[in-house]
Coordinates of C-alpha atoms and ligand atoms in Angstrom, one line a residue:
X24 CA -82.8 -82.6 75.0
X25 CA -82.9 -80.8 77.9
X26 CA -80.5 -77.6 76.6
X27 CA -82.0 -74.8 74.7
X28 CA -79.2 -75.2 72.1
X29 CA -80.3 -72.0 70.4
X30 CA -79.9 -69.9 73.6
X31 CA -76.3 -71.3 74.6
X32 CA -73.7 -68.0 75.2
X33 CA -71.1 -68.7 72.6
X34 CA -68.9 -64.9 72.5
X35 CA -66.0 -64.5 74.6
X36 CA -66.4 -62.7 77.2
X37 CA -64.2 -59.9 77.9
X38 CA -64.6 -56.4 80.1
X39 CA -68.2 -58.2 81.5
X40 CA -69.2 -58.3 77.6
X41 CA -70.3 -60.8 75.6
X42 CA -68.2 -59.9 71.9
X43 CA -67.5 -61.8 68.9
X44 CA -64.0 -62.3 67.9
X45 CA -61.5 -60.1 66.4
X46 CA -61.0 -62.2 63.3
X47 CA -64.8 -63.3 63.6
X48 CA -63.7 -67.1 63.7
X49 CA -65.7 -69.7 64.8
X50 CA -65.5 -73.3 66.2
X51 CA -67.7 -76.2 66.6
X52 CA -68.2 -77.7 69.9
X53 CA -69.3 -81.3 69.4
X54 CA -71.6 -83.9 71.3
X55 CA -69.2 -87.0 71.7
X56 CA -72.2 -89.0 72.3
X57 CA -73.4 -88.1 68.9
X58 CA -70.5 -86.2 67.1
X59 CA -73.0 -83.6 66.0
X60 CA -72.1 -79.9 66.2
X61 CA -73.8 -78.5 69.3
X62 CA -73.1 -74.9 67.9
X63 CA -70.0 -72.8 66.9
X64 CA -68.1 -70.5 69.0
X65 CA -66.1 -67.8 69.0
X66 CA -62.5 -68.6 68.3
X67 CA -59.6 -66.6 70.3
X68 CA -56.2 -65.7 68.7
X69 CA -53.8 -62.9 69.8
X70 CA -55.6 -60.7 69.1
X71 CA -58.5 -61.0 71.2
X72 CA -55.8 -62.1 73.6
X73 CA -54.6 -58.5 73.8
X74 CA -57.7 -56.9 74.1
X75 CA -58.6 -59.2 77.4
X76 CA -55.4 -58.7 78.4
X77 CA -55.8 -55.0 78.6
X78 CA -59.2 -55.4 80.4
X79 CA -57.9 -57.3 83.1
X80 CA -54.7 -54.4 83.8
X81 CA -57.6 -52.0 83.8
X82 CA -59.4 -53.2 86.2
X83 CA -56.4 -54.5 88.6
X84 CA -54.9 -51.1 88.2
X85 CA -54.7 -48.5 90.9
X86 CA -58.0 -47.0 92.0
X87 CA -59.7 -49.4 89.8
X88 CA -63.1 -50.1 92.0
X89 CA -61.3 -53.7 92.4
X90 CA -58.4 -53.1 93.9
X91 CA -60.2 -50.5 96.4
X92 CA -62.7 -53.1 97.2
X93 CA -62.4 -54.7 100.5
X94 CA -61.6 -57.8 101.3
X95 CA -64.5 -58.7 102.6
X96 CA -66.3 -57.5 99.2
X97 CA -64.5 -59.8 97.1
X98 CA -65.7 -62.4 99.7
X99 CA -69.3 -61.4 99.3
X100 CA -68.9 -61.4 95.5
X101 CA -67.8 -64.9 95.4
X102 CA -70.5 -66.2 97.9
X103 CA -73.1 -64.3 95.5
X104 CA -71.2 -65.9 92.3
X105 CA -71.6 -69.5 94.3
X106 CA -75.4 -68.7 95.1
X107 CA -76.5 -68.2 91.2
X108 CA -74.3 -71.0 90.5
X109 CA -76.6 -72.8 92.7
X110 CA -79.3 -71.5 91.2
X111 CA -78.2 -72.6 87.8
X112 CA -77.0 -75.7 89.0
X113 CA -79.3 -77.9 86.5
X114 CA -78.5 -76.1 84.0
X115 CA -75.0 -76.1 84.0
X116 CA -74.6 -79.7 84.6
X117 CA -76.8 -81.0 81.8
X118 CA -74.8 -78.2 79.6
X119 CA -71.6 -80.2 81.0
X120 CA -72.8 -83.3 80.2
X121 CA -73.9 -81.9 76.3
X122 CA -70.5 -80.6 75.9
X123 CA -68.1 -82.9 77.6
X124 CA -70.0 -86.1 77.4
X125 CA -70.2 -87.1 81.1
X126 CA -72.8 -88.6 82.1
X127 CA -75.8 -86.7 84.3
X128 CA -75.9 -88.8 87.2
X129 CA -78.6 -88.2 89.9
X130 CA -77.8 -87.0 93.4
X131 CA -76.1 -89.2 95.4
X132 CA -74.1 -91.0 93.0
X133 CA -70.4 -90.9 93.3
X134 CA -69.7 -89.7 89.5
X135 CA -71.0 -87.3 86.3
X136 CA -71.9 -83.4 86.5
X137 CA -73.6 -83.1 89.7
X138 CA -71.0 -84.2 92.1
X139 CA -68.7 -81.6 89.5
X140 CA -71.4 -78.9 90.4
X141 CA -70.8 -80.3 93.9
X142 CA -67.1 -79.8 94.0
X143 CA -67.6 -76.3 92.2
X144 CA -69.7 -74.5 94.4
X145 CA -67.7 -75.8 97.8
X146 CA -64.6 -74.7 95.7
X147 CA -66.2 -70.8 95.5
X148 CA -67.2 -70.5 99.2
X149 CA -64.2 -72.2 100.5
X150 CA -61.9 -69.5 98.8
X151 CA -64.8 -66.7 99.4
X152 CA -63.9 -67.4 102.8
X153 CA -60.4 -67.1 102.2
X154 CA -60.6 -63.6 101.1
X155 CA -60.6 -61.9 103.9
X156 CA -58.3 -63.8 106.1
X157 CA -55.1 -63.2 103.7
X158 CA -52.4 -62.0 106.0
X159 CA -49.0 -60.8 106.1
X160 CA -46.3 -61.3 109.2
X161 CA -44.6 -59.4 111.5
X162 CA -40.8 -59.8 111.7
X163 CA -38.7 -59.3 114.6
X164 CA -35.4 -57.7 113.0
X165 CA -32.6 -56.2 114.2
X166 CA -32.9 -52.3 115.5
X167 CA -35.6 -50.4 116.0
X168 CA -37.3 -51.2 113.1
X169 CA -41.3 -52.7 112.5
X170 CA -40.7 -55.5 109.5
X171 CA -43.8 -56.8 108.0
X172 CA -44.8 -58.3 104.6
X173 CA -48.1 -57.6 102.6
X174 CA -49.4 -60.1 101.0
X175 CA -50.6 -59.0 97.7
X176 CA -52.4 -60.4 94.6
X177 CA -49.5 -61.0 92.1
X178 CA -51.8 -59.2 89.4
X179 CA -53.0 -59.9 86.0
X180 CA -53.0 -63.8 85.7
X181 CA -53.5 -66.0 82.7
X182 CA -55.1 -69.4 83.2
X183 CA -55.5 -72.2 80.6
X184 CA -57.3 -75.2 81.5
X185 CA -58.5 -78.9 80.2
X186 CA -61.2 -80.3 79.3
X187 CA -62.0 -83.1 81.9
X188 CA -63.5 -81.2 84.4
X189 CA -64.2 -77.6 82.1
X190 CA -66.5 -76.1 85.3
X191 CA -64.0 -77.3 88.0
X192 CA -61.2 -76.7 86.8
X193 CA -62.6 -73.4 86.0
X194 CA -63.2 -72.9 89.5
X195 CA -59.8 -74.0 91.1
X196 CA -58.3 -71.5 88.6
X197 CA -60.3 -68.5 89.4
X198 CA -61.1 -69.0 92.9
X199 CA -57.8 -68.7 94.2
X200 CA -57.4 -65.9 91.9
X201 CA -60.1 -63.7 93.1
X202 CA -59.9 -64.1 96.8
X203 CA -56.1 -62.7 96.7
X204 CA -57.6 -60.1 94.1
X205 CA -56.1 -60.6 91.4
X206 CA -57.3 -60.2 87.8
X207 CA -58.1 -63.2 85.1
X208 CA -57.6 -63.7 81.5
X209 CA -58.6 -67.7 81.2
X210 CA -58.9 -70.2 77.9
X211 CA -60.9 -72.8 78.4
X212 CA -60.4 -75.9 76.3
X213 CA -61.5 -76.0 72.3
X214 CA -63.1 -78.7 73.1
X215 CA -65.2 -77.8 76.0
X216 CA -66.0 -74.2 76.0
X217 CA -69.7 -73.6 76.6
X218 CA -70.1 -74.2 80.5
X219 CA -67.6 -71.4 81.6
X220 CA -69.4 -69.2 79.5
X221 CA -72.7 -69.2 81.1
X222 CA -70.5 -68.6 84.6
X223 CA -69.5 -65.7 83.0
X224 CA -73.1 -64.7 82.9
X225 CA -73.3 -65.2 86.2
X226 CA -70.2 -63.4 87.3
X227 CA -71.6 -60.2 85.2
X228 CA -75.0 -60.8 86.9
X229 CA -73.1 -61.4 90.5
X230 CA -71.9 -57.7 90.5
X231 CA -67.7 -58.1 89.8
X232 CA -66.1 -55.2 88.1
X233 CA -66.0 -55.3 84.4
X234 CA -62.4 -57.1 83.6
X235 CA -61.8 -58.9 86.3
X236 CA -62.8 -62.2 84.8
X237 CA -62.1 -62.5 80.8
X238 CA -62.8 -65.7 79.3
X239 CA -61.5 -66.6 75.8
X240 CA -62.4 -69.8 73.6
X241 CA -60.2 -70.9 71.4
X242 CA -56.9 -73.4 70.3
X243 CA -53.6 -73.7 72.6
X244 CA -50.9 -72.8 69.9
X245 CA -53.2 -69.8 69.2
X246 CA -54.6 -68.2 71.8
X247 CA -53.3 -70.4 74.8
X248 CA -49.5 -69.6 73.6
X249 CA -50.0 -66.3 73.6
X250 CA -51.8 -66.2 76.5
X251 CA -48.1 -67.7 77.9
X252 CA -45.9 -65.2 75.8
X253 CA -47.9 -62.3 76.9
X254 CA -45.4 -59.3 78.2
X255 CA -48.5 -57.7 80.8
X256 CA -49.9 -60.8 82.0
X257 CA -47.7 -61.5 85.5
X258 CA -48.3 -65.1 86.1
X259 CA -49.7 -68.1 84.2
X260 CA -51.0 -71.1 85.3
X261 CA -51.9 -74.0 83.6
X262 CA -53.4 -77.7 83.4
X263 CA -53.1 -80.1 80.7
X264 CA -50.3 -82.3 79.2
X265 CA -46.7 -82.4 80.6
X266 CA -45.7 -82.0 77.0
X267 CA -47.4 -78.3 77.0
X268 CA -46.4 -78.1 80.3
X269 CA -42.8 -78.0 79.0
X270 CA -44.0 -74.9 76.5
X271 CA -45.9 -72.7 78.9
X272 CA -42.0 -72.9 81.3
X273 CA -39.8 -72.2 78.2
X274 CA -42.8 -68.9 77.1
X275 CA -42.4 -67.3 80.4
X276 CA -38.9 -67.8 79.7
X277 CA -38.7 -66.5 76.1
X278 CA -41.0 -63.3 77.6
X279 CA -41.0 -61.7 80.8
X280 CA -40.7 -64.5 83.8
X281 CA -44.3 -64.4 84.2
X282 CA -45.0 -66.7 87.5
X283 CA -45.4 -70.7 86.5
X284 CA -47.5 -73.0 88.0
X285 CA -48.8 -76.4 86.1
X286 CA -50.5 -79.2 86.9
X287 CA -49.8 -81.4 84.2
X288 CA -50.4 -85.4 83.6
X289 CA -49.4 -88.5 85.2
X290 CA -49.0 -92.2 85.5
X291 CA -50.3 -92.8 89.0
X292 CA -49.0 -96.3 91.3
X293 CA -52.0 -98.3 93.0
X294 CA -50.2 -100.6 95.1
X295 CA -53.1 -103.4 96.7
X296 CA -51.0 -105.9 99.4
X297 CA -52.4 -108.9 100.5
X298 CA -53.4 -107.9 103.7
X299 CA -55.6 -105.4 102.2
X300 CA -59.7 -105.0 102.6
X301 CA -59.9 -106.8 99.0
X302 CA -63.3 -105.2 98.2
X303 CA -62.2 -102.1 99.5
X304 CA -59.3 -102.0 97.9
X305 CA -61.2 -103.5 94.3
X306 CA -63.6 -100.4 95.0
X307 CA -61.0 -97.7 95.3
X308 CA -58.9 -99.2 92.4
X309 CA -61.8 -99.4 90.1
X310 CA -62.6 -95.6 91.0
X311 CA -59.1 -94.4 90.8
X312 CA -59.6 -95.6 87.0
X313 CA -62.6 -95.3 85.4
X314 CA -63.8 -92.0 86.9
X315 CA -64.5 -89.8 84.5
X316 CA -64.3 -92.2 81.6
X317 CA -60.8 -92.5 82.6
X318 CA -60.5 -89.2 82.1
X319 CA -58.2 -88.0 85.3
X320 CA -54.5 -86.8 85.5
X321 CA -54.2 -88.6 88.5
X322 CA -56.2 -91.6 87.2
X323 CA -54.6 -95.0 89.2
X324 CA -53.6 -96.3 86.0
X325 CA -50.7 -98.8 87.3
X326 CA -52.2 -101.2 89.5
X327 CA -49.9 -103.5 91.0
X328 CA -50.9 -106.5 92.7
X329 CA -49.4 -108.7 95.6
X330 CA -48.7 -112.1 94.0
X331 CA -50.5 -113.7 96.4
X332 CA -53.8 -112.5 96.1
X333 CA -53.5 -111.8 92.1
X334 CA -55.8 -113.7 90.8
X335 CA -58.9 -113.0 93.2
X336 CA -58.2 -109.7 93.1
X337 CA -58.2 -109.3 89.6
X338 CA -61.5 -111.2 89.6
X339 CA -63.1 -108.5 91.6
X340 CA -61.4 -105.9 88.8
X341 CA -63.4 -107.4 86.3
X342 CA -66.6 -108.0 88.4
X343 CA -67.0 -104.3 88.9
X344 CA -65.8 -103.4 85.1
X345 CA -68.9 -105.4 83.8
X346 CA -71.5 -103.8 85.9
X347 CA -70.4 -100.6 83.8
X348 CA -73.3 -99.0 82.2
X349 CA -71.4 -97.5 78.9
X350 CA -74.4 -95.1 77.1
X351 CA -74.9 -91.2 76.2
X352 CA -74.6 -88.8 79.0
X353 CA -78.9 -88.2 79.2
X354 CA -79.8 -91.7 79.7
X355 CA -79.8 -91.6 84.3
X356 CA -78.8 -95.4 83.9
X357 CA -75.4 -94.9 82.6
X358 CA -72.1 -94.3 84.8
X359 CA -69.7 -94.3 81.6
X360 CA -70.2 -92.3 79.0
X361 CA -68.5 -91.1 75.4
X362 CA -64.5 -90.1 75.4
X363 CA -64.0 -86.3 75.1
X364 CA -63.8 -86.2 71.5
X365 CA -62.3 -88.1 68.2
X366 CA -58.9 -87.6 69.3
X367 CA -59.1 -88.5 72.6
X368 CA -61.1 -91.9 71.4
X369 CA -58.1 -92.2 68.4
X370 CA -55.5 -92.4 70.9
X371 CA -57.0 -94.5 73.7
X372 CA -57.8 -96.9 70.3
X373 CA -54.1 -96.9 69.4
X374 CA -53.4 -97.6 73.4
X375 CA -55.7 -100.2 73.0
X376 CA -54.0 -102.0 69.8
X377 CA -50.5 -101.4 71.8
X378 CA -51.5 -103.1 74.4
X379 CA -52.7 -105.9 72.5
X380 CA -49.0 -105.8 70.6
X381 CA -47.3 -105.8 73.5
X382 CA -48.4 -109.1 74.5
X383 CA -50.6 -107.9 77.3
X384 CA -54.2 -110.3 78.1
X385 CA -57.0 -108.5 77.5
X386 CA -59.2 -109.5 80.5
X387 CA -62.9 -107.7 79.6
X388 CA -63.3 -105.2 76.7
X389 CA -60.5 -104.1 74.4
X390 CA -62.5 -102.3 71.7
X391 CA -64.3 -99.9 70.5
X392 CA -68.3 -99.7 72.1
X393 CA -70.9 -99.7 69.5
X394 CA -70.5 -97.8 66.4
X395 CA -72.0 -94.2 66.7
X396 CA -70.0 -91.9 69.1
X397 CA -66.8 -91.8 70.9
X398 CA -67.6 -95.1 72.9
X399 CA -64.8 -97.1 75.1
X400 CA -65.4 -100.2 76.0
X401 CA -64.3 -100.6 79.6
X402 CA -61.0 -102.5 79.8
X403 CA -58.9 -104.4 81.7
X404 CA -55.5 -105.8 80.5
X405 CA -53.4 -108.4 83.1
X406 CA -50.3 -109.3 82.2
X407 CA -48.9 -106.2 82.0
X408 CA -44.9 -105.6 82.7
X409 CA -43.3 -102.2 83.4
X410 CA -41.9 -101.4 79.8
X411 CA -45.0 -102.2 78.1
X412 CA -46.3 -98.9 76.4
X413 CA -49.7 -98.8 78.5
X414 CA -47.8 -98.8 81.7
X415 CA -45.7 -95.9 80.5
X416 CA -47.8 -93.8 79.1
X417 CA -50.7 -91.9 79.9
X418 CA -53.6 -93.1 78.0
X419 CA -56.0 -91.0 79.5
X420 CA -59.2 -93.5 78.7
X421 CA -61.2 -96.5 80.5
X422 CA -57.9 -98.9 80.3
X423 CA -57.0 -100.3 83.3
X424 CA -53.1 -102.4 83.7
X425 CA -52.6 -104.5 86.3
X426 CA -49.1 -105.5 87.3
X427 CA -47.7 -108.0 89.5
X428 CA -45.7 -108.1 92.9
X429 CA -43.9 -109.5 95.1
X430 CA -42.2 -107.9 97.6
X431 CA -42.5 -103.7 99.2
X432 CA -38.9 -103.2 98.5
X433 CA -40.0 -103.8 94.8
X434 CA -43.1 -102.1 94.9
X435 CA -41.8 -98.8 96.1
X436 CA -38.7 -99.0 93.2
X437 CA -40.9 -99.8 90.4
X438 CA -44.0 -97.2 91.1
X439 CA -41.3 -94.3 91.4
X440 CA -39.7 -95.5 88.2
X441 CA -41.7 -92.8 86.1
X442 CA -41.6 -89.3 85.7
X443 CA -44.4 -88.5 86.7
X444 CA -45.9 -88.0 90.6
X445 CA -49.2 -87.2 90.5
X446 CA -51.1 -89.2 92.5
X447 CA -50.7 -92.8 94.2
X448 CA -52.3 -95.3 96.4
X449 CA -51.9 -97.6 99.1
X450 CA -54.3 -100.6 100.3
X451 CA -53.2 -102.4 103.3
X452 CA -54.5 -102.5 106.8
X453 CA -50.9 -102.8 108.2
X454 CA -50.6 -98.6 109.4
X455 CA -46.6 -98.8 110.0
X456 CA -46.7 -100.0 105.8
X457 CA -49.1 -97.3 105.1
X458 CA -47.4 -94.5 106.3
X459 CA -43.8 -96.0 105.2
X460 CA -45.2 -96.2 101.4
X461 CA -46.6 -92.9 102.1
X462 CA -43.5 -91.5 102.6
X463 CA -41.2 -94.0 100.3
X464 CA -43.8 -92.8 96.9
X465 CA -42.9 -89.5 95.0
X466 CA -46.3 -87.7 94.4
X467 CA -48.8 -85.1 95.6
X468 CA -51.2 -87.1 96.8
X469 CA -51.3 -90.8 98.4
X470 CA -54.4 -92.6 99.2
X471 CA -54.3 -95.0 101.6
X472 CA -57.4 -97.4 101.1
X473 CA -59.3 -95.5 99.1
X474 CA -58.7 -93.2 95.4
X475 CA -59.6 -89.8 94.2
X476 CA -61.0 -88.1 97.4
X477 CA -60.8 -84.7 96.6
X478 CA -61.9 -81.7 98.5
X479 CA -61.1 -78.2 98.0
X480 CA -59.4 -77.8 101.5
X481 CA -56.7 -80.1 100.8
X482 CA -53.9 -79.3 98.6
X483 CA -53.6 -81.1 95.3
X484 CA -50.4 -81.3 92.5
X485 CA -47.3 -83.1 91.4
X486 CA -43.7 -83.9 92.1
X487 CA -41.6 -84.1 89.0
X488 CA -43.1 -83.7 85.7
X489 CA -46.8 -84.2 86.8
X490 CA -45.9 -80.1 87.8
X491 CA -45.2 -77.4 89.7
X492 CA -46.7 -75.7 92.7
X493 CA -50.1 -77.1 94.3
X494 CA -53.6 -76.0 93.9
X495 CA -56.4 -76.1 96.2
X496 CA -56.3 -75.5 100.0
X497 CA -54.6 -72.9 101.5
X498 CA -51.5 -73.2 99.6
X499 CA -53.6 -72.9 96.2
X500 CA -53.2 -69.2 97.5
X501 CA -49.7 -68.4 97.6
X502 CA -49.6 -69.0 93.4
X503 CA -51.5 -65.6 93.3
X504 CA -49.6 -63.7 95.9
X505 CA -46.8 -61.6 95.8
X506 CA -44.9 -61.0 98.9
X507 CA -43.9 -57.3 99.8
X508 CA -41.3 -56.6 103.0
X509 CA -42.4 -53.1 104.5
X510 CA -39.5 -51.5 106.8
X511 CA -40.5 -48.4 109.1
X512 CA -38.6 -46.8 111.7
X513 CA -40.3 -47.2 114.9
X514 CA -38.9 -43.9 116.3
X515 CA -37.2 -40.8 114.8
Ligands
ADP621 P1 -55.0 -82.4 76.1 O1 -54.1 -83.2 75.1 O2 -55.5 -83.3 77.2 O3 -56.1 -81.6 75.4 P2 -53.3 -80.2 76.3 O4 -52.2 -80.0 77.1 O5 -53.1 -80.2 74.8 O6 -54.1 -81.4 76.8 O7 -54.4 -79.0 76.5 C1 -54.7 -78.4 77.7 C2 -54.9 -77.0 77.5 O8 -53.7 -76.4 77.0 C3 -56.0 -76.6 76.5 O9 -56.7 -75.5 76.9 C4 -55.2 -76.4 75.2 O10 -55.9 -75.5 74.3 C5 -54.0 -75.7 75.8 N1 -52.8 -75.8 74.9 C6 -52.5 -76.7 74.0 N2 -51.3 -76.4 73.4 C7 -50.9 -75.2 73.9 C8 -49.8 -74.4 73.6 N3 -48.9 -74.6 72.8 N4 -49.7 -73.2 74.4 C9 -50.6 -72.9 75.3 N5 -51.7 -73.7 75.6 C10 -51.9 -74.8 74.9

């Protein structure tokens, strides 16, 4: 095992110090691969919530050696911060893999910790560079008058954020965040809480002002809810479920309109016509699924297939769901490895048996993958008609549904019918189809001939009740800025 387990950082970290927790509760954080305790942590409530809640209005208030620091200096902070995350790199994505299960892959391959580590670092230099290029407007008004708006950091922000991606997600939240200049308190998941903590090592070592960055462990209805009901925290932003999504709205409600933006789940359209690249398309489809262990809001997880081509194309499906390597996230020849935790295995089990229920054919896998650890076997169910349970719902596991088509008309009508709007995708190489299913399919993203290319420049979120607001790219920014009209006289 590659992790000193005895040296992992397991305090919260509030005012740039590591501290035990108010009530001095703990929780375990458990290898999925193994369902041993990796160690405990220090569990968040209110309490603690409070006391990083004052840090982070400390050090945003006036004066504070944050808010007199340039622009440029935050910029230079976060390059630093992306530099010893460099450094740490290895570290941090065999910690990943301990924690969250994915598998270590080696560079170059398309999946597990170090393409995450990838993603993270461009995410901290893309909004490093951000920082200093935030600007305001001049507005030609009536009179003799200069208009302008500033453009500034909305203030002390609470983030909470899932599991899936801990370190990523980690970084979309706080990037954003710093280069506008505001202030952090963050929750990580319960169940993946270690990585973020040895970035907060690094942010200490990097130089930021104590309070700027707080990170808490500990359980949503705990210290994530009251992260959301806080009356000094300005703005709250949050990724998980759509079913917590509808909490964190109706907290800022019940306390002091506190900004809301979520990202929360979906039930994504793959739409492959007959004209399509079919390996393409088979390649795209099978990565829009079982990335991650199938572990992705936007995961493709309604594929719907042309009539025509049907059957060959669900051959290719299963052809590239055998060659998956299912095994524990150390060994470099797997590309799958354990669900999240217990829960997350129970319910992608109960999706499983649903399925089965429903009447849908179960095409390769279906059960359970050896008997030690949260193993999926990777599955593909045919068959599948629009008010089965597993095309409804998201079942956040390695379960692929494939549908049936005929016509675009139909397509377009049945891959809105959800409430979601995550994500989508198109194959086909007619371009006039492509760009009218682009346009015809309500969701953040559409891929046309190809799934889950993500890049921190673009912006990334949901339509209906996959969210609100959209992370990443420039507009990522304008969830952490308040806007400020300033009115002078131009003469006396
Ligand atoms: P999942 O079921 O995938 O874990 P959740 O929406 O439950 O998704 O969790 C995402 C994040 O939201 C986690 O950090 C979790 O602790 C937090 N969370 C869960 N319930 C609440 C709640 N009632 N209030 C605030 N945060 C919550």
């Amino acid at each position: 095992m590659p992790v000193d387990i005895e040296k992992i950082e397991t305090r919260l970290f509030i005012n740039n110090e590591f501290v035990n927790s108010v009530s001095g509760k703990t929780f375990p954080s458990v290898n999925p691969a193994t369902e041993e305790v990796i160690c405990q942590v220090q569990e968040a409530d209110s309490a603690d919530v409070d006391v990083a809640v004052a840090s982070a209005r400390k050090a945003f208030s006036l004066g504070s050696p944050w808010r007199e620091m340039n622009a440029s200096g935050r910029r230079d902070l976060m390059l630093k911060l992306a530099s010893l995350l460099e450094r740490d790199r290895v570290y941090l994505e065999e910690l990943e893999a301990l924690d969250n299960g994915k598998p270590v892959a080696a560079h170059g391959k398309s999946y597990g910790t170090h393409v995450d580590l990838n993603l993270v670092l461009q995410c901290f230099r893309y909004y490093a560079g951000h920082a200093d290029k935030i600007e305001g407007k001049t507005i030609p008004i009536d009179g003799k008058f200069l208009s302008m708006t500033l453009h500034e950091p909305i203030g002390v922000v609470g983030q909470i954020i899932p599991w899936n991606f801990p370190l990523l997600m980690f970084a979309w939240k706080i990037c954003p965040a710093l280069a506008t200049g505001c202030t952090v308190v963050l929750k990580t998941s319960e169940k993946t809480p270690l990585t973020a903590l040895h970035a907060c090592k690094l942010i200490k070592e990097a130089g930021f002002p104590p309070g700027v960055v707080n990170v808490l462990s500990g359980f949503g209805p705990t210290a994530g809810k009251a992260i959301a009901l806080h009356m000094d925290i300005d703005k709250v932003a949050f990724t998980g479920s759509t079913k917590v999504g509808h909490l964190i709205q109706q907290y800022s409600a019940e306390s002091n309109l506190k900004r809301v933006t979520l990202e929360l789940g979906g039930k994504s359209p793959m739409l492959v016509f007959d004209d399509a690249d079919l390996d393409q398309a088979a390649d795209a489809a099978h990565v829009g699924l079982f990335l991650n262990q199938g572990q992705c809001c936007c995961a493709g997880s309604r594929l719907f297939v042309q009539d025509t081509i049907y059957d060959a194309f669900v051959e290719k499906c299963i052809e590239r769901a055998k060659k998956i390597k299912v095994g524990p996230q150390f060994d470099e020849s797997t590309t799958q490895g354990p669900q999240v935790d217990k829960i997350q295995f129970d319910t992608v089990m109960r999706y499983l048996a649903k399925g089965k229920e429903e009447g849908a054919t179960v095409k390769v896998g279906g059960d359970r993958h050896g008997d030690k650890g949260y193993y999926v076997q990777p599955t593909i169910f045919t068959d599948v008609t629009d008010e089965m349970v597993i095309a409804k719902e998201e079942i956040f596991g390695p379960v692929m549904s494939i549908l049936k088509f005929s016509t675009v008309e139909e397509v377009i009508e049945r891959a809105n019918k959800t409430m979601y709007g995550l994500g989508a995708g198109v194959c086909t190489r007619d371009v006039g189809r492509a760009l009218r299913l682009a346009k015809s399919i309500r969701a953040g993203t559409v891929w046309i001939n190809s799934y889950d290319v993500f890049d921190c420049a673009q912006p990334f979120g949901g339509f209906k009740q996959s969210g609100i607001g959209r992370e990443l790219g420039e507009y990522g920014l304008f969830n952490y800025i308040e806007v400020k009209t300033v009115v002078i006289p131009i003469d006396k």
